Amino acid sequence: EADIYQTPRYLVIGTGKKITLECSQTMGHDKMYWYQQDPGMELHLIHYSYGVNSTEKGDLSSESTVSRIRTEHFPLTLESARPSHTSQYLCASGRDSTDTQYFGPGTRLTVL
Amino acid sequence: AQSVSQHNHHVILSEAASLELGCNYSYGGTVNLFWYVQYPGQHLQLLLKYFSGDPLVKGIKGFEAEFIKSKFSFNLRKPSVQWSDTAEYFCAVNAPSTDSWGKLQFGAGTQVVVTP
């Protein structure tokens, strides 16, 4: 069982709200990742980090932002949520680039 | 562009039937290959992985996969499925020779339903 946590698990909010999706891991992994997954579709990488104070955008363009102030914490923020942001967001971490990635349970976001 | 293709989006089979899920990738060079599984209501979790060595890899719960380099394939197999194998299965690839950050490219997933 991987020690990676995401909160909230489910979130329903109105358009224009600012939200932060939390992700924490207790494995001391340097690499952390955020993926976006729509039903029946593949996971798309939207952000990643290779350590404290490093963040990069992934392959799928996203209006969200991330920060990595502590090794264990990698929150994702949407400044102004829109219905097009409705999706499932999965956080993952790994020891290095060749290591298995361990996934959190995901946050299912619905923007009305 | 680099991509991962899974041949079937949905598979329905009976208990004790054999399962094979196809996965092809389009990367050149060295690759690391993974199969992840997501059981209903649970985390995405690793089923098995291939980095190097014996191309026949055994994973958890009786699953195995074979890496065939010449075919750019990494197909997943299980000789006899159980109802508890109902899940979504994702093939994923990363290419450490071209990407040092370990970014995974996922296939679209295959939903497997095993009927009693």
Short mmCIF file of C-alpha atoms in Angstrom, two decimals:
data_model
loop_
_atom_site.label_atom_id
_atom_site.label_comp_id
_atom_site.label_asym_id
_atom_site.label_seq_id
_atom_site.Cartn_x
_atom_site.Cartn_y
_atom_site.Cartn_z
CA GLU A 1 0.00 0.00 0.00
CA ALA A 2 1.51 3.29 -1.13
CA ASP A 3 1.58 6.21 1.29
CA ILE A 4 0.23 8.93 -0.93
CA TYR A 5 -2.85 10.90 -0.05
CA GLN A 6 -5.17 13.23 -1.85
CA THR A 7 -7.89 15.49 -0.49
CA PRO A 8 -10.64 16.06 -1.11
CA ARG A 9 -11.75 12.86 -2.82
CA TYR A 10 -14.79 14.55 -4.34
CA LEU A 11 -15.45 18.25 -4.90
CA VAL A 12 -18.40 20.02 -6.48
CA ILE A 13 -18.02 23.77 -6.84
CA GLY A 14 -19.39 26.68 -8.79
CA THR A 15 -17.73 28.48 -11.65
CA GLY A 16 -15.18 31.12 -10.66
CA LYS A 17 -14.17 29.60 -7.36
CA LYS A 18 -10.54 29.16 -6.39
CA ILE A 19 -9.66 25.64 -5.34
CA THR A 20 -6.61 23.75 -4.15
CA LEU A 21 -6.27 20.01 -4.49
CA GLU A 22 -3.95 18.55 -1.90
CA CYS A 23 -1.42 15.78 -2.42
CA SER A 24 0.99 14.43 0.16
CA GLN A 25 3.35 11.48 0.27
CA THR A 26 5.33 10.07 3.16
CA MET A 27 7.84 8.05 1.14
CA GLY A 28 10.40 10.83 0.73
CA HIS A 29 10.12 10.69 -3.05
CA ASP A 30 11.71 13.50 -5.02
CA LYS A 31 9.59 13.08 -8.14
CA MET A 32 5.93 14.01 -8.00
CA TYR A 33 3.34 14.22 -10.75
CA TRP A 34 -0.19 15.42 -11.45
CA TYR A 35 -2.30 13.66 -14.07
CA GLN A 36 -5.71 14.49 -15.43
CA GLN A 37 -8.04 11.69 -16.43
CA ASP A 38 -11.42 11.92 -18.12
CA PRO A 39 -13.72 8.86 -18.07
CA GLY A 40 -12.62 6.21 -20.54
CA MET A 41 -9.58 8.20 -21.53
CA GLU A 42 -5.88 7.94 -20.89
CA LEU A 43 -4.12 9.78 -18.12
CA HIS A 44 -2.47 13.00 -19.23
CA LEU A 45 0.45 14.54 -17.36
CA ILE A 46 -0.26 18.17 -16.47
CA HIS A 47 2.51 19.00 -13.95
CA TYR A 48 5.58 17.41 -12.47
CA SER A 49 8.30 18.20 -9.99
CA TYR A 50 11.72 16.71 -9.42
CA GLY A 51 12.26 18.24 -6.02
CA VAL A 52 11.66 21.19 -3.75
CA ASN A 53 11.19 24.47 -5.62
CA SER A 54 11.11 22.77 -9.01
CA THR A 55 7.97 22.46 -11.10
CA GLU A 56 7.39 21.89 -14.78
CA LYS A 57 4.36 21.79 -17.03
CA GLY A 58 3.42 18.45 -18.49
CA ASP A 59 2.35 17.38 -21.91
CA LEU A 60 -1.26 18.49 -21.54
CA SER A 61 -1.81 22.20 -21.23
CA SER A 62 -3.58 23.11 -18.01
CA GLU A 63 -4.71 26.35 -16.43
CA SER A 64 -3.81 24.98 -13.02
CA THR A 65 -0.63 25.81 -11.12
CA VAL A 66 1.42 23.80 -8.64
CA SER A 67 3.98 24.44 -5.95
CA ARG A 68 6.58 22.30 -4.21
CA ILE A 69 7.73 23.98 -1.03
CA ARG A 70 8.19 20.72 0.86
CA THR A 71 9.27 17.34 -0.45
CA GLU A 72 6.13 15.62 0.78
CA HIS A 73 3.58 18.15 -0.45
CA PHE A 74 2.55 18.99 -4.04
CA PRO A 75 -0.71 20.96 -4.15
CA LEU A 76 -2.50 21.93 -7.35
CA THR A 77 -4.46 25.19 -7.57
CA LEU A 78 -7.11 26.47 -9.94
CA GLU A 79 -7.52 30.23 -9.54
CA SER A 80 -10.92 30.35 -11.22
CA ALA A 81 -12.60 27.04 -11.86
CA ARG A 82 -14.65 26.48 -15.02
CA PRO A 83 -16.85 23.59 -16.18
CA SER A 84 -14.07 22.56 -18.59
CA HIS A 85 -11.96 21.72 -15.52
CA THR A 86 -14.37 18.95 -14.56
CA SER A 87 -12.24 15.80 -14.46
CA GLN A 88 -10.40 13.41 -12.19
CA TYR A 89 -7.01 14.56 -10.93
CA LEU A 90 -4.45 11.94 -9.90
CA CYS A 91 -1.28 12.63 -7.97
CA ALA A 92 1.70 10.29 -8.12
CA SER A 93 5.23 10.09 -6.77
CA GLY A 94 8.38 8.12 -7.50
CA ARG A 95 11.91 7.79 -6.20
CA ASP A 96 13.58 8.53 -9.51
CA SER A 97 12.82 8.59 -13.19
CA THR A 98 12.98 4.82 -13.58
CA ASP A 99 11.06 3.96 -10.45
CA THR A 100 7.48 2.83 -10.20
CA GLN A 101 5.08 5.70 -9.75
CA TYR A 102 2.73 5.37 -6.81
CA PHE A 103 -0.68 6.91 -7.22
CA GLY A 104 -3.06 8.54 -4.82
CA PRO A 105 -6.81 7.83 -4.82
CA GLY A 106 -7.60 10.85 -6.97
CA THR A 107 -9.85 13.88 -6.65
CA ARG A 108 -12.98 13.91 -8.73
CA LEU A 109 -13.76 17.55 -9.48
CA THR A 110 -17.05 18.80 -10.84
CA VAL A 111 -17.43 22.47 -11.73
CA LEU A 112 -21.01 23.62 -12.24
CA ALA B 1 4.91 11.67 -31.66
CA GLN B 2 5.43 9.11 -28.93
CA SER B 3 2.32 7.13 -28.12
CA VAL B 4 0.96 4.07 -26.38
CA SER B 5 -1.88 2.09 -27.93
CA GLN B 6 -4.12 -0.39 -26.20
CA HIS B 7 -6.02 -2.51 -28.64
CA ASN B 8 -9.27 -3.02 -26.80
CA HIS B 9 -11.30 -0.50 -24.85
CA HIS B 10 -13.69 -3.04 -23.37
CA VAL B 11 -13.34 -6.77 -22.81
CA ILE B 12 -16.01 -9.02 -21.35
CA LEU B 13 -15.21 -12.60 -20.48
CA SER B 14 -16.28 -15.40 -18.21
CA GLU B 15 -14.45 -16.67 -15.15
CA ALA B 16 -11.69 -19.17 -15.97
CA ALA B 17 -11.26 -17.75 -19.45
CA SER B 18 -7.83 -16.60 -20.55
CA LEU B 19 -7.10 -12.90 -20.90
CA GLU B 20 -4.69 -11.13 -23.18
CA LEU B 21 -4.55 -7.34 -23.46
CA GLY B 22 -2.49 -5.78 -26.19
CA CYS B 23 -0.17 -2.80 -25.78
CA ASN B 24 2.03 -1.24 -28.42
CA TYR B 25 4.25 1.80 -28.12
CA SER B 26 5.97 4.01 -30.62
CA TYR B 27 9.14 5.03 -28.76
CA GLY B 28 12.55 4.30 -30.15
CA GLY B 29 15.43 3.54 -27.83
CA THR B 30 15.36 2.16 -24.32
CA VAL B 31 11.99 2.04 -22.61
CA ASN B 32 10.58 1.06 -19.27
CA LEU B 33 7.19 -0.62 -19.50
CA PHE B 34 4.42 -0.86 -16.95
CA TRP B 35 0.96 -2.28 -16.51
CA TYR B 36 -1.21 -0.57 -13.94
CA VAL B 37 -4.59 -1.72 -12.72
CA GLN B 38 -7.45 0.20 -11.17
CA TYR B 39 -10.02 -1.89 -9.35
CA PRO B 40 -13.42 -0.26 -8.81
CA GLY B 41 -13.14 2.46 -6.19
CA GLN B 42 -9.43 1.91 -5.61
CA HIS B 43 -6.10 3.57 -6.39
CA LEU B 44 -4.28 2.98 -9.60
CA GLN B 45 -1.68 0.38 -8.65
CA LEU B 46 1.24 -1.35 -10.30
CA LEU B 47 0.57 -4.81 -11.71
CA LEU B 48 4.03 -5.44 -13.16
CA LYS B 49 6.93 -3.68 -14.84
CA TYR B 50 9.78 -4.34 -17.21
CA PHE B 51 13.07 -2.46 -17.09
CA SER B 52 15.57 -4.98 -18.47
CA GLY B 53 16.49 -8.67 -18.45
CA ASP B 54 14.04 -11.52 -18.99
CA PRO B 55 11.34 -10.21 -21.35
CA LEU B 56 8.72 -12.37 -19.66
CA VAL B 57 7.71 -10.55 -16.53
CA LYS B 58 5.55 -11.95 -13.77
CA GLY B 59 3.42 -9.66 -11.67
CA ILE B 60 0.90 -9.86 -8.90
CA LYS B 61 -2.28 -11.94 -8.93
CA GLY B 62 -1.08 -14.35 -11.60
CA PHE B 63 -0.54 -11.77 -14.32
CA GLU B 64 2.41 -11.80 -16.67
CA ALA B 65 3.54 -9.72 -19.62
CA GLU B 66 5.93 -10.30 -22.47
CA PHE B 67 8.13 -7.59 -23.93
CA ILE B 68 8.74 -8.14 -27.64
CA LYS B 69 11.17 -5.46 -28.73
CA SER B 70 10.86 -6.14 -32.45
CA LYS B 71 7.11 -5.63 -32.25
CA PHE B 72 7.20 -2.71 -29.81
CA SER B 73 4.72 -4.65 -27.73
CA PHE B 74 4.14 -5.44 -24.08
CA ASN B 75 1.04 -7.61 -23.90
CA LEU B 76 -0.54 -8.59 -20.61
CA ARG B 77 -1.81 -12.11 -20.00
CA LYS B 78 -3.55 -14.19 -17.39
CA PRO B 79 -4.36 -17.85 -18.08
CA SER B 80 -7.53 -18.01 -15.97
CA VAL B 81 -9.35 -14.90 -14.80
CA GLN B 82 -11.49 -14.48 -11.73
CA TRP B 83 -14.42 -12.21 -11.04
CA SER B 84 -12.08 -10.11 -8.87
CA ASP B 85 -10.02 -9.26 -11.96
CA THR B 86 -12.77 -6.91 -13.08
CA ALA B 87 -10.92 -3.60 -13.38
CA GLU B 88 -9.44 -1.09 -15.76
CA TYR B 89 -5.96 -1.89 -17.03
CA PHE B 90 -3.49 0.72 -18.26
CA CYS B 91 -0.28 0.21 -20.16
CA ALA B 92 2.36 2.89 -19.62
CA VAL B 93 5.82 3.65 -20.96
CA ASN B 94 8.65 5.96 -20.10
CA ALA B 95 11.85 6.51 -22.02
CA PRO B 96 14.75 7.39 -19.73
CA SER B 97 17.09 7.92 -22.66
CA THR B 98 15.05 10.87 -23.89
CA ASP B 99 13.33 12.02 -20.74
CA SER B 100 15.14 12.08 -17.41
CA TRP B 101 12.09 13.04 -15.42
CA GLY B 102 10.41 9.67 -15.70
CA LYS B 103 7.25 11.00 -17.26
CA LEU B 104 4.85 8.19 -18.07
CA GLN B 105 2.87 8.00 -21.29
CA PHE B 106 -0.32 6.05 -20.71
CA GLY B 107 -2.56 4.14 -23.04
CA ALA B 108 -6.29 4.82 -23.01
CA GLY B 109 -6.99 1.83 -20.79
CA THR B 110 -8.98 -1.38 -21.20
CA GLN B 111 -12.06 -1.98 -19.10
CA VAL B 112 -12.21 -5.69 -18.27
CA VAL B 113 -15.42 -7.21 -16.96
CA VAL B 114 -15.35 -10.80 -15.74
CA THR B 115 -18.73 -12.45 -15.42
CA PRO B 116 -19.37 -15.27 -12.93
#
